Amino acid sequence: MRLRFPALALLTTFALSAVAHADTPSAPKWELFDEEDGVKMFRRDVPGSSIVALRGEAFIAAPITRVASVLIDRPRSTEWIDRLVKTKVLEQLSETESINWNHIKTPTPLKDRDFVFKSVLTTDPAKKQVLFSYYSVTHKLAPVTDDYVRGSFKSGKFELTMGTRSNKDGTKTKGTIVVAEVVVDPAGSVPTFIVNMVQKSWPHKTMTALRKQVAKPDIKDDPRVITRLTNEHFFD
């Protein structure tokens, strides 16, 4: 079974989500700065950088197969990824790794941004978890143009975990716990304080858009996702 992993990205006004690195003991702790619509929003400093890392945590009332199917649906990613104009795969490295390119629209008078990044998909059946991660790379097939400023994904991830929500009426809802993280440098002449201010809304916008996308009546589970997770005993 071949599960082609397309160009994932979650975008803010100046940026999109990027590649995941595991926390280290010396890494600054995540600080909760807001919570809205069941979305917890965190920030933390990045050693050696003035750009902050952001994290969103939310429960999505849809099975992990549906959420994962939306994340790998590259043709429809412009429907919910903020300011994504165009995306394409530059090279498919394996069934679960690819090099991708995204074009991001930014407000006038700023130049649009583009990103070249590697995407990686991994699964952990023991934890009932699917992980999407990505980070910037260089590639010979990446478009070269003066029309865009090339940004850099420093780190980021989408972590999907099968879970259950306890409701106020005592009932329970099965679904997916989603954790999204991002550290991204849009590059160019945008002041850092503006980048951090604008990106502050990224966790809430991302989770809200993802919830709406998985709830569309024409969104279906990708058979490749169902086959892979079934073969890995996610539903035992």
mmCIF file of C-alpha atoms in Angstrom:
data_model
loop_
_atom_site.group_PDB
_atom_site.id
_atom_site.type_symbol
_atom_site.label_atom_id
_atom_site.label_comp_id
_atom_site.label_asym_id
_atom_site.label_seq_id
_atom_site.Cartn_x
_atom_site.Cartn_y
_atom_site.Cartn_z
ATOM 1 C CA MET A 1 0.000 0.000 0.000
ATOM 2 C CA ARG A 2 1.477 3.300 -1.105
ATOM 3 C CA LEU A 3 0.551 6.348 0.924
ATOM 4 C CA ARG A 4 1.871 9.366 -0.903
ATOM 5 C CA PHE A 5 2.511 12.209 1.518
ATOM 6 C CA PRO A 6 1.783 15.605 -0.050
ATOM 7 C CA ALA A 7 2.796 19.138 0.825
ATOM 8 C CA LEU A 8 1.355 19.918 4.214
ATOM 9 C CA ALA A 9 1.461 23.387 5.658
ATOM 10 C CA LEU A 10 -0.489 25.623 7.928
ATOM 11 C CA LEU A 11 -0.143 29.279 7.232
ATOM 12 C CA THR A 12 -0.490 32.554 9.048
ATOM 13 C CA THR A 13 -0.497 35.931 7.326
ATOM 14 C CA PHE A 14 3.242 35.778 6.844
ATOM 15 C CA ALA A 15 4.003 32.109 7.331
ATOM 16 C CA LEU A 16 2.967 28.499 7.592
ATOM 17 C CA SER A 17 3.616 25.591 9.800
ATOM 18 C CA ALA A 18 6.904 23.822 9.684
ATOM 19 C CA VAL A 19 9.008 20.956 10.989
ATOM 20 C CA ALA A 20 8.924 19.027 14.205
ATOM 21 C CA HIS A 21 11.811 18.468 16.527
ATOM 22 C CA ALA A 22 11.476 16.613 19.820
ATOM 23 C CA ASP A 23 11.670 18.718 22.958
ATOM 24 C CA THR A 24 14.930 18.546 24.812
ATOM 25 C CA PRO A 25 15.392 18.845 28.577
ATOM 26 C CA SER A 26 16.968 22.289 28.098
ATOM 27 C CA ALA A 27 14.194 23.631 25.858
ATOM 28 C CA PRO A 28 12.075 26.470 27.320
ATOM 29 C CA LYS A 29 8.683 25.379 28.636
ATOM 30 C CA TRP A 30 5.486 26.033 26.713
ATOM 31 C CA GLU A 31 3.476 28.934 28.182
ATOM 32 C CA LEU A 32 -0.328 28.928 27.850
ATOM 33 C CA PHE A 33 -1.345 32.413 26.665
ATOM 34 C CA ASP A 34 -4.967 31.911 25.617
ATOM 35 C CA GLU A 35 -7.803 29.415 25.252
ATOM 36 C CA GLU A 36 -10.802 29.835 22.954
ATOM 37 C CA ASP A 37 -13.355 27.453 21.432
ATOM 38 C CA GLY A 38 -11.628 24.541 23.097
ATOM 39 C CA VAL A 39 -8.276 25.460 21.513
ATOM 40 C CA LYS A 40 -5.368 25.873 23.912
ATOM 41 C CA MET A 41 -2.704 28.262 22.627
ATOM 42 C CA PHE A 42 0.906 28.164 23.788
ATOM 43 C CA ARG A 43 4.105 30.060 23.052
ATOM 44 C CA ARG A 44 7.733 29.635 24.005
ATOM 45 C CA ASP A 45 11.033 31.327 23.277
ATOM 46 C CA VAL A 46 13.429 29.775 20.796
ATOM 47 C CA PRO A 47 17.071 29.835 21.959
ATOM 48 C CA GLY A 48 19.164 31.994 19.647
ATOM 49 C CA SER A 49 16.147 33.506 17.886
ATOM 50 C CA SER A 50 13.754 36.406 18.429
ATOM 51 C CA ILE A 51 10.928 34.475 16.721
ATOM 52 C CA VAL A 52 8.663 32.601 19.123
ATOM 53 C CA ALA A 53 7.434 29.026 18.753
ATOM 54 C CA LEU A 54 3.666 28.459 18.782
ATOM 55 C CA ARG A 55 1.569 25.449 19.713
ATOM 56 C CA GLY A 56 -2.115 24.645 19.505
ATOM 57 C CA GLU A 57 -3.956 21.769 21.184
ATOM 58 C CA ALA A 58 -7.548 20.839 20.387
ATOM 59 C CA PHE A 59 -10.012 17.974 20.222
ATOM 60 C CA ILE A 60 -11.599 17.416 16.822
ATOM 61 C CA ALA A 61 -14.806 15.395 16.747
ATOM 62 C CA ALA A 62 -13.758 13.289 13.763
ATOM 63 C CA PRO A 63 -11.909 9.959 13.511
ATOM 64 C CA ILE A 64 -8.159 9.991 13.067
ATOM 65 C CA THR A 65 -8.630 8.574 9.556
ATOM 66 C CA ARG A 66 -10.662 11.649 8.559
ATOM 67 C CA VAL A 67 -8.230 14.169 10.016
ATOM 68 C CA ALA A 68 -5.213 12.419 8.486
ATOM 69 C CA SER A 69 -7.037 12.218 5.142
ATOM 70 C CA VAL A 70 -7.517 16.000 5.137
ATOM 71 C CA LEU A 71 -3.844 16.579 5.932
ATOM 72 C CA ILE A 72 -2.658 14.455 2.995
ATOM 73 C CA ASP A 73 -5.231 15.878 0.549
ATOM 74 C CA ARG A 74 -2.932 18.255 -1.322
ATOM 75 C CA PRO A 75 -5.382 19.203 -4.135
ATOM 76 C CA ARG A 76 -7.841 20.573 -1.552
ATOM 77 C CA SER A 77 -5.322 22.091 0.852
ATOM 78 C CA THR A 78 -5.990 25.598 -0.523
ATOM 79 C CA GLU A 79 -9.548 25.303 0.839
ATOM 80 C CA TRP A 80 -8.404 25.560 4.449
ATOM 81 C CA ILE A 81 -4.735 26.522 4.677
ATOM 82 C CA ASP A 82 -4.580 30.252 5.184
ATOM 83 C CA ARG A 83 -3.253 32.185 2.170
ATOM 84 C CA LEU A 84 -1.993 29.114 0.349
ATOM 85 C CA VAL A 85 -2.086 29.936 -3.363
ATOM 86 C CA LYS A 86 -0.335 26.933 -4.839
ATOM 87 C CA THR A 87 1.477 23.791 -3.701
ATOM 88 C CA LYS A 88 3.303 21.035 -5.530
ATOM 89 C CA VAL A 89 5.534 18.052 -4.932
ATOM 90 C CA LEU A 90 9.046 18.599 -6.272
ATOM 91 C CA GLU A 91 10.265 15.075 -5.553
ATOM 92 C CA GLN A 92 8.687 11.979 -4.000
ATOM 93 C CA LEU A 93 11.481 10.400 -1.980
ATOM 94 C CA SER A 94 9.510 7.447 -0.634
ATOM 95 C CA GLU A 95 5.997 6.453 0.314
ATOM 96 C CA THR A 96 6.186 8.697 3.364
ATOM 97 C CA GLU A 97 8.730 11.406 2.470
ATOM 98 C CA SER A 98 8.627 14.142 -0.142
ATOM 99 C CA ILE A 99 10.118 17.505 -1.062
ATOM 100 C CA ASN A 100 7.442 20.167 -1.565
ATOM 101 C CA TRP A 101 6.963 23.786 -2.599
ATOM 102 C CA ASN A 102 4.291 26.217 -1.391
ATOM 103 C CA HIS A 103 3.397 29.709 -2.588
ATOM 104 C CA ILE A 104 1.890 31.929 0.119
ATOM 105 C CA LYS A 105 -0.019 35.159 -0.522
ATOM 106 C CA THR A 106 0.918 38.076 1.743
ATOM 107 C CA PRO A 107 -0.721 41.498 2.100
ATOM 108 C CA THR A 108 0.381 44.383 -0.106
ATOM 109 C CA PRO A 109 2.997 45.879 -0.173
ATOM 110 C CA LEU A 110 4.884 42.804 1.055
ATOM 111 C CA LYS A 111 6.161 40.282 -1.452
ATOM 112 C CA ASP A 112 4.574 36.853 -1.423
ATOM 113 C CA ARG A 113 6.512 34.085 0.307
ATOM 114 C CA ASP A 114 7.460 30.645 -0.909
ATOM 115 C CA PHE A 115 8.817 27.655 1.004
ATOM 116 C CA VAL A 116 10.724 24.533 -0.016
ATOM 117 C CA PHE A 117 10.466 21.796 2.578
ATOM 118 C CA LYS A 118 10.729 18.124 3.303
ATOM 119 C CA SER A 119 7.637 16.342 4.636
ATOM 120 C CA VAL A 120 7.780 13.152 6.685
ATOM 121 C CA LEU A 121 4.944 10.881 7.821
ATOM 122 C CA THR A 122 5.363 8.412 10.699
ATOM 123 C CA THR A 123 2.935 6.321 12.756
ATOM 124 C CA ASP A 124 3.020 4.890 16.267
ATOM 125 C CA PRO A 125 0.425 2.118 16.617
ATOM 126 C CA ALA A 126 1.170 1.656 20.330
ATOM 127 C CA LYS A 127 0.210 5.287 21.008
ATOM 128 C CA LYS A 128 -2.527 5.312 18.305
ATOM 129 C CA GLN A 129 -0.698 8.271 16.828
ATOM 130 C CA VAL A 130 0.026 9.693 13.384
ATOM 131 C CA LEU A 131 2.749 12.326 13.055
ATOM 132 C CA PHE A 132 3.289 14.736 10.176
ATOM 133 C CA SER A 133 6.533 16.750 10.305
ATOM 134 C CA TYR A 134 8.333 19.065 7.903
ATOM 135 C CA TYR A 135 11.327 21.424 7.627
ATOM 136 C CA SER A 136 12.995 23.633 5.045
ATOM 137 C CA VAL A 137 15.538 22.248 2.583
ATOM 138 C CA THR A 138 17.131 23.299 -0.675
ATOM 139 C CA HIS A 139 16.273 21.479 -3.886
ATOM 140 C CA LYS A 140 17.356 21.709 -7.509
ATOM 141 C CA LEU A 141 13.763 21.755 -8.762
ATOM 142 C CA ALA A 142 12.639 24.608 -6.524
ATOM 143 C CA PRO A 143 11.352 27.601 -8.518
ATOM 144 C CA VAL A 144 13.741 30.549 -8.669
ATOM 145 C CA THR A 145 12.069 33.945 -8.981
ATOM 146 C CA ASP A 146 12.338 37.505 -7.707
ATOM 147 C CA ASP A 147 8.559 37.587 -7.273
ATOM 148 C CA TYR A 148 8.703 35.845 -3.872
ATOM 149 C CA VAL A 149 10.789 35.953 -0.720
ATOM 150 C CA ARG A 150 11.839 32.470 0.355
ATOM 151 C CA GLY A 151 10.966 31.774 3.971
ATOM 152 C CA SER A 152 12.357 29.056 6.209
ATOM 153 C CA PHE A 153 10.537 26.441 8.253
ATOM 154 C CA LYS A 154 12.569 25.955 11.382
ATOM 155 C CA SER A 155 10.382 23.346 13.048
ATOM 156 C CA GLY A 156 6.791 22.144 13.215
ATOM 157 C CA LYS A 157 4.441 19.183 13.360
ATOM 158 C CA PHE A 158 0.927 17.822 13.318
ATOM 159 C CA GLU A 159 0.466 15.116 15.909
ATOM 160 C CA LEU A 160 -2.811 13.181 15.722
ATOM 161 C CA THR A 161 -3.849 10.862 18.566
ATOM 162 C CA MET A 162 -7.015 8.809 18.872
ATOM 163 C CA GLY A 163 -8.951 10.054 21.884
ATOM 164 C CA THR A 164 -12.265 10.637 23.644
ATOM 165 C CA ARG A 165 -13.856 13.829 24.975
ATOM 166 C CA SER A 166 -16.045 13.822 28.074
ATOM 167 C CA ASN A 167 -19.068 16.067 27.582
ATOM 168 C CA LYS A 168 -20.957 18.106 30.201
ATOM 169 C CA ASP A 169 -24.010 15.879 29.876
ATOM 170 C CA GLY A 170 -21.990 12.829 30.851
ATOM 171 C CA THR A 171 -21.710 11.422 27.340
ATOM 172 C CA LYS A 172 -18.431 10.813 25.529
ATOM 173 C CA THR A 173 -17.401 11.706 21.993
ATOM 174 C CA LYS A 174 -14.766 9.774 20.097
ATOM 175 C CA GLY A 175 -12.400 11.780 17.949
ATOM 176 C CA THR A 176 -8.841 12.995 17.487
ATOM 177 C CA ILE A 177 -6.563 15.004 19.747
ATOM 178 C CA VAL A 178 -4.544 17.325 17.523
ATOM 179 C CA VAL A 179 -1.325 19.069 18.514
ATOM 180 C CA ALA A 180 0.213 21.502 16.035
ATOM 181 C CA GLU A 181 3.510 23.328 16.493
ATOM 182 C CA VAL A 182 5.364 25.876 14.403
ATOM 183 C CA VAL A 183 8.617 27.802 14.277
ATOM 184 C CA VAL A 184 8.957 29.690 11.012
ATOM 185 C CA ASP A 185 11.021 32.587 9.693
ATOM 186 C CA PRO A 186 9.234 34.410 6.835
ATOM 187 C CA ALA A 187 12.525 36.164 6.030
ATOM 188 C CA GLY A 188 12.686 39.462 4.183
ATOM 189 C CA SER A 189 12.193 42.861 5.797
ATOM 190 C CA VAL A 190 9.207 42.086 8.043
ATOM 191 C CA PRO A 191 10.042 43.241 11.601
ATOM 192 C CA THR A 192 10.197 40.362 14.065
ATOM 193 C CA PHE A 193 7.674 41.905 16.451
ATOM 194 C CA ILE A 194 5.114 42.043 13.624
ATOM 195 C CA VAL A 195 5.786 38.418 12.701
ATOM 196 C CA ASN A 196 5.271 37.322 16.307
ATOM 197 C CA MET A 197 2.162 39.465 16.703
ATOM 198 C CA VAL A 198 0.492 38.174 13.547
ATOM 199 C CA GLN A 199 1.446 34.546 14.121
ATOM 200 C CA LYS A 200 -0.101 34.696 17.590
ATOM 201 C CA SER A 201 -3.465 33.822 16.010
ATOM 202 C CA TRP A 202 -2.040 30.794 14.192
ATOM 203 C CA PRO A 203 -3.092 28.052 16.678
ATOM 204 C CA HIS A 204 -6.745 29.127 16.780
ATOM 205 C CA LYS A 205 -7.026 29.787 13.038
ATOM 206 C CA THR A 206 -5.411 26.465 12.234
ATOM 207 C CA MET A 207 -7.622 24.336 14.474
ATOM 208 C CA THR A 208 -10.785 26.192 13.457
ATOM 209 C CA ALA A 209 -10.046 25.718 9.756
ATOM 210 C CA LEU A 210 -9.180 22.048 10.236
ATOM 211 C CA ARG A 211 -12.432 21.423 12.120
ATOM 212 C CA LYS A 212 -14.452 23.018 9.327
ATOM 213 C CA GLN A 213 -12.632 21.064 6.620
ATOM 214 C CA VAL A 214 -13.109 17.631 8.209
ATOM 215 C CA ALA A 215 -16.824 18.420 8.695
ATOM 216 C CA LYS A 216 -17.535 19.100 5.006
ATOM 217 C CA PRO A 217 -20.015 16.525 3.672
ATOM 218 C CA ASP A 218 -17.872 15.710 0.625
ATOM 219 C CA ILE A 219 -14.734 14.955 2.668
ATOM 220 C CA LYS A 220 -14.196 11.207 2.872
ATOM 221 C CA ASP A 221 -11.630 8.956 4.515
ATOM 222 C CA ASP A 222 -8.754 8.187 2.163
ATOM 223 C CA PRO A 223 -8.658 4.399 1.554
ATOM 224 C CA ARG A 224 -4.873 4.478 1.818
ATOM 225 C CA VAL A 225 -5.102 5.899 5.341
ATOM 226 C CA ILE A 226 -7.709 3.326 6.370
ATOM 227 C CA THR A 227 -5.598 0.473 4.991
ATOM 228 C CA ARG A 228 -2.398 1.596 6.663
ATOM 229 C CA LEU A 229 -3.910 2.207 10.097
ATOM 230 C CA THR A 230 -5.912 -1.006 9.914
ATOM 231 C CA ASN A 231 -2.816 -3.020 8.997
ATOM 232 C CA GLU A 232 -0.988 -1.404 11.930
ATOM 233 C CA HIS A 233 -3.810 -2.445 14.311
ATOM 234 C CA PHE A 234 -4.871 1.085 15.266
ATOM 235 C CA PHE A 235 -8.465 -0.090 15.711
ATOM 236 C CA ASP A 236 -7.878 -3.314 17.661
#
